[in-house]
Amino acid sequence: MLFTVNGEPRTVRAYPMERLLDVLRLDLGLTGTKEGCGEGECGSCSVLMDGALINSCLVPALQAAGTRIVTIEGLAAGENLHVLQQAFLESGGAQCGICTPGMILAAVSLLNAKPTPTVEDVREGLSGNLCRCTGYGQILEAVMEAARRRIVA
Ligand code: FES
Ligand code: FES
């Protein structure tokens, strides 16, 4: 199938019902996208598909054909981290890191829709993403800080 991943056209041989998560990790080596539950509950496998946040463990390759996918590897510009990556790093919003790529992509999706979110908006925007380590406080702080920096930038 042919699709665009992080701005590059990519062709892979995949079974139609192969999970997009496996295509990304195993066929393309993009292991930043994580598997948590494997059944649509935790958000660890979140990526953007044509700008919408999706759980890649639930999307078959067939459905991803012809789309534009953005994974965590597509956010930094060379050595420069994305504002959300930097804010997560500084606030301690990433600990074991399993939820982090999905959290950051959920936050990208949220800030694209609501550039000046309230804490409640952030809570709601990240409600599909579970974290077992941080207690969520640092994650909320990171997203609010990234929103502030984007306003200033
Ligand atoms: S691994 Fe996809 S939602 Fe948990
Ligand atoms: S940092 Fe470990 S699950 Fe969130």
mmCIF file of C-alpha atoms and ligand atoms in Angstrom:
data_model
loop_
_atom_site.group_PDB
_atom_site.id
_atom_site.type_symbol
_atom_site.label_atom_id
_atom_site.label_comp_id
_atom_site.label_asym_id
_atom_site.label_seq_id
_atom_site.Cartn_x
_atom_site.Cartn_y
_atom_site.Cartn_z
ATOM 1 C CA MET A 1 0.000 0.000 0.000
ATOM 2 C CA LEU A 2 1.035 3.581 -0.566
ATOM 3 C CA PHE A 3 0.634 6.269 2.068
ATOM 4 C CA THR A 4 2.471 9.277 3.467
ATOM 5 C CA VAL A 5 4.293 8.950 6.775
ATOM 6 C CA ASN A 6 5.795 12.033 8.405
ATOM 7 C CA GLY A 7 5.753 13.833 5.079
ATOM 8 C CA GLU A 8 7.447 11.029 3.085
ATOM 9 C CA PRO A 9 5.646 8.808 0.568
ATOM 10 C CA ARG A 10 6.042 5.187 1.748
ATOM 11 C CA THR A 11 5.130 1.883 0.132
ATOM 12 C CA VAL A 12 4.750 -1.274 2.201
ATOM 13 C CA ARG A 13 3.546 -4.800 1.542
ATOM 14 C CA ALA A 14 0.896 -5.350 4.175
ATOM 15 C CA TYR A 15 -2.099 -7.607 4.620
ATOM 16 C CA PRO A 16 -5.317 -5.570 4.388
ATOM 17 C CA MET A 17 -6.249 -6.332 8.012
ATOM 18 C CA GLU A 18 -2.740 -5.882 9.421
ATOM 19 C CA ARG A 19 -2.842 -3.282 12.166
ATOM 20 C CA LEU A 20 -1.479 0.134 11.270
ATOM 21 C CA LEU A 21 0.448 -0.064 14.569
ATOM 22 C CA ASP A 22 2.366 -3.099 13.266
ATOM 23 C CA VAL A 23 2.930 -1.572 9.849
ATOM 24 C CA LEU A 24 4.508 1.462 11.508
ATOM 25 C CA ARG A 25 6.588 -0.410 14.050
ATOM 26 C CA LEU A 26 7.550 -3.591 12.215
ATOM 27 C CA ASP A 27 7.514 -2.665 8.534
ATOM 28 C CA LEU A 28 8.735 0.917 8.833
ATOM 29 C CA GLY A 29 10.755 0.675 12.050
ATOM 30 C CA LEU A 30 8.922 3.620 13.621
ATOM 31 C CA THR A 31 8.984 2.235 17.135
ATOM 32 C CA GLY A 32 8.095 5.537 18.785
ATOM 33 C CA THR A 33 4.455 4.505 18.504
ATOM 34 C CA LYS A 34 3.803 2.220 21.482
ATOM 35 C CA GLU A 35 1.473 -0.657 22.164
ATOM 36 C CA GLY A 36 -0.256 -0.678 25.528
ATOM 37 C CA CYS A 37 -3.585 -2.487 25.606
ATOM 38 C CA GLY A 38 -3.896 -3.399 21.929
ATOM 39 C CA GLU A 39 -7.647 -2.890 22.105
ATOM 40 C CA GLY A 40 -8.396 0.798 21.818
ATOM 41 C CA GLU A 41 -8.452 1.654 25.515
ATOM 42 C CA CYS A 42 -5.133 3.283 26.435
ATOM 43 C CA GLY A 43 -4.132 5.660 23.613
ATOM 44 C CA SER A 44 -0.458 4.612 23.669
ATOM 45 C CA CYS A 45 -0.620 3.841 19.954
ATOM 46 C CA SER A 46 -2.137 7.210 18.973
ATOM 47 C CA VAL A 47 -1.055 8.781 15.691
ATOM 48 C CA LEU A 48 -2.577 11.410 13.428
ATOM 49 C CA MET A 49 -4.315 10.226 10.272
ATOM 50 C CA ASP A 50 -5.204 13.052 7.897
ATOM 51 C CA GLY A 51 -4.963 15.327 10.949
ATOM 52 C CA ALA A 52 -7.314 13.279 13.161
ATOM 53 C CA LEU A 53 -6.165 11.451 16.284
ATOM 54 C CA ILE A 54 -6.623 7.682 15.939
ATOM 55 C CA ASN A 55 -5.643 4.532 17.787
ATOM 56 C CA SER A 56 -3.346 2.747 15.352
ATOM 57 C CA CYS A 57 -4.035 -0.618 17.040
ATOM 58 C CA LEU A 58 -7.611 -0.439 15.762
ATOM 59 C CA VAL A 59 -6.961 0.733 12.203
ATOM 60 C CA PRO A 60 -6.315 -1.856 9.480
ATOM 61 C CA ALA A 61 -3.679 -1.156 6.846
ATOM 62 C CA LEU A 62 -6.441 -1.098 4.251
ATOM 63 C CA GLN A 63 -7.959 1.976 5.871
ATOM 64 C CA ALA A 64 -4.622 3.759 6.096
ATOM 65 C CA ALA A 65 -3.865 3.432 2.377
ATOM 66 C CA GLY A 66 -3.694 6.848 0.712
ATOM 67 C CA THR A 67 -3.756 8.767 4.006
ATOM 68 C CA ARG A 68 -1.238 11.082 5.663
ATOM 69 C CA ILE A 69 0.081 9.672 8.938
ATOM 70 C CA VAL A 70 2.064 11.600 11.514
ATOM 71 C CA THR A 71 3.877 9.687 14.256
ATOM 72 C CA ILE A 72 5.984 10.981 17.137
ATOM 73 C CA GLU A 73 9.057 10.719 14.882
ATOM 74 C CA GLY A 74 7.518 13.348 12.601
ATOM 75 C CA LEU A 75 7.290 16.144 15.173
ATOM 76 C CA ALA A 76 10.847 17.300 15.834
ATOM 77 C CA ALA A 77 12.591 19.447 13.237
ATOM 78 C CA GLY A 78 16.064 17.867 13.113
ATOM 79 C CA GLU A 79 17.697 18.481 16.490
ATOM 80 C CA ASN A 80 14.934 20.854 17.573
ATOM 81 C CA LEU A 81 12.235 19.226 19.635
ATOM 82 C CA HIS A 82 8.601 20.138 19.058
ATOM 83 C CA VAL A 83 7.345 22.593 21.695
ATOM 84 C CA LEU A 84 5.274 19.815 23.301
ATOM 85 C CA GLN A 85 8.225 17.414 23.443
ATOM 86 C CA GLN A 86 10.328 20.113 25.098
ATOM 87 C CA ALA A 87 7.601 20.941 27.616
ATOM 88 C CA PHE A 88 7.116 17.244 28.505
ATOM 89 C CA LEU A 89 10.852 16.896 28.985
ATOM 90 C CA GLU A 90 11.098 19.923 31.263
ATOM 91 C CA SER A 91 8.012 19.220 33.357
ATOM 92 C CA GLY A 92 8.646 15.529 34.021
ATOM 93 C CA GLY A 93 5.575 14.658 31.948
ATOM 94 C CA ALA A 94 7.393 11.565 30.686
ATOM 95 C CA GLN A 95 8.517 8.843 33.050
ATOM 96 C CA CYS A 96 8.504 5.274 31.675
ATOM 97 C CA GLY A 97 7.583 6.827 28.321
ATOM 98 C CA ILE A 98 5.068 4.244 27.147
ATOM 99 C CA CYS A 99 2.172 6.705 27.092
ATOM 100 C CA THR A 100 4.243 9.708 26.055
ATOM 101 C CA PRO A 101 4.152 9.559 22.234
ATOM 102 C CA GLY A 102 0.393 9.062 22.284
ATOM 103 C CA MET A 103 -0.071 11.810 24.872
ATOM 104 C CA ILE A 104 1.960 14.221 22.782
ATOM 105 C CA LEU A 105 0.048 13.438 19.600
ATOM 106 C CA ALA A 106 -3.247 13.830 21.484
ATOM 107 C CA ALA A 107 -1.950 17.194 22.707
ATOM 108 C CA VAL A 108 -0.961 18.211 19.159
ATOM 109 C CA SER A 109 -4.481 17.396 18.030
ATOM 110 C CA LEU A 110 -5.948 19.355 20.952
ATOM 111 C CA LEU A 111 -3.768 22.448 20.438
ATOM 112 C CA ASN A 112 -4.525 22.433 16.714
ATOM 113 C CA ALA A 113 -8.236 22.573 17.554
ATOM 114 C CA LYS A 114 -7.898 24.829 20.637
ATOM 115 C CA PRO A 115 -4.690 26.868 20.708
ATOM 116 C CA THR A 116 -5.582 28.446 24.082
ATOM 117 C CA PRO A 117 -7.094 25.571 26.054
ATOM 118 C CA THR A 118 -8.270 25.640 29.649
ATOM 119 C CA VAL A 119 -7.009 22.945 32.022
ATOM 120 C CA GLU A 120 -10.422 21.317 31.615
ATOM 121 C CA ASP A 121 -9.999 21.301 27.820
ATOM 122 C CA VAL A 122 -6.627 19.588 28.242
ATOM 123 C CA ARG A 123 -8.080 17.029 30.643
ATOM 124 C CA GLU A 124 -10.834 16.275 28.140
ATOM 125 C CA GLY A 125 -8.486 16.272 25.133
ATOM 126 C CA LEU A 126 -6.221 13.715 26.808
ATOM 127 C CA SER A 127 -9.019 11.651 28.338
ATOM 128 C CA GLY A 128 -8.451 8.804 25.879
ATOM 129 C CA ASN A 129 -4.793 8.466 26.890
ATOM 130 C CA LEU A 130 -3.864 6.608 30.052
ATOM 131 C CA CYS A 131 -0.694 7.042 32.092
ATOM 132 C CA ARG A 132 0.320 4.700 34.890
ATOM 133 C CA CYS A 133 3.299 6.751 36.074
ATOM 134 C CA THR A 134 2.873 10.480 36.327
ATOM 135 C CA GLY A 135 -0.487 11.029 38.023
ATOM 136 C CA TYR A 136 -1.303 13.370 35.094
ATOM 137 C CA GLY A 137 -0.297 16.576 36.921
ATOM 138 C CA GLN A 138 2.979 17.021 35.034
ATOM 139 C CA ILE A 139 1.333 16.090 31.748
ATOM 140 C CA LEU A 140 -1.356 18.760 32.167
ATOM 141 C CA GLU A 141 1.332 21.239 33.152
ATOM 142 C CA ALA A 142 3.393 20.349 30.060
ATOM 143 C CA VAL A 143 0.492 20.875 27.672
ATOM 144 C CA MET A 144 -0.500 24.177 29.296
ATOM 145 C CA GLU A 145 3.120 25.352 29.141
ATOM 146 C CA ALA A 146 3.391 24.362 25.456
ATOM 147 C CA ALA A 147 0.197 26.316 24.730
ATOM 148 C CA ARG A 148 1.659 29.375 26.508
ATOM 149 C CA ARG A 149 4.912 29.073 24.527
ATOM 150 C CA ARG A 150 3.059 28.792 21.239
ATOM 151 C CA ILE A 151 1.165 31.977 22.014
ATOM 152 C CA VAL A 152 4.400 33.781 22.799
ATOM 153 C CA ALA A 153 6.264 32.275 19.821
HETATM 154 S S1 FES B 1 -2.524 0.070 22.267
HETATM 155 FE FE1 FES B 1 -3.963 1.066 21.035
HETATM 156 S S2 FES B 1 -5.330 2.019 22.408
HETATM 157 FE FE2 FES B 1 -4.004 0.835 23.686
HETATM 158 S S1 FES B 2 4.975 7.838 31.707
HETATM 159 FE FE1 FES B 2 4.690 5.718 32.121
HETATM 160 S S2 FES B 2 2.666 5.309 31.460
HETATM 161 FE FE2 FES B 2 2.870 7.451 31.294
#
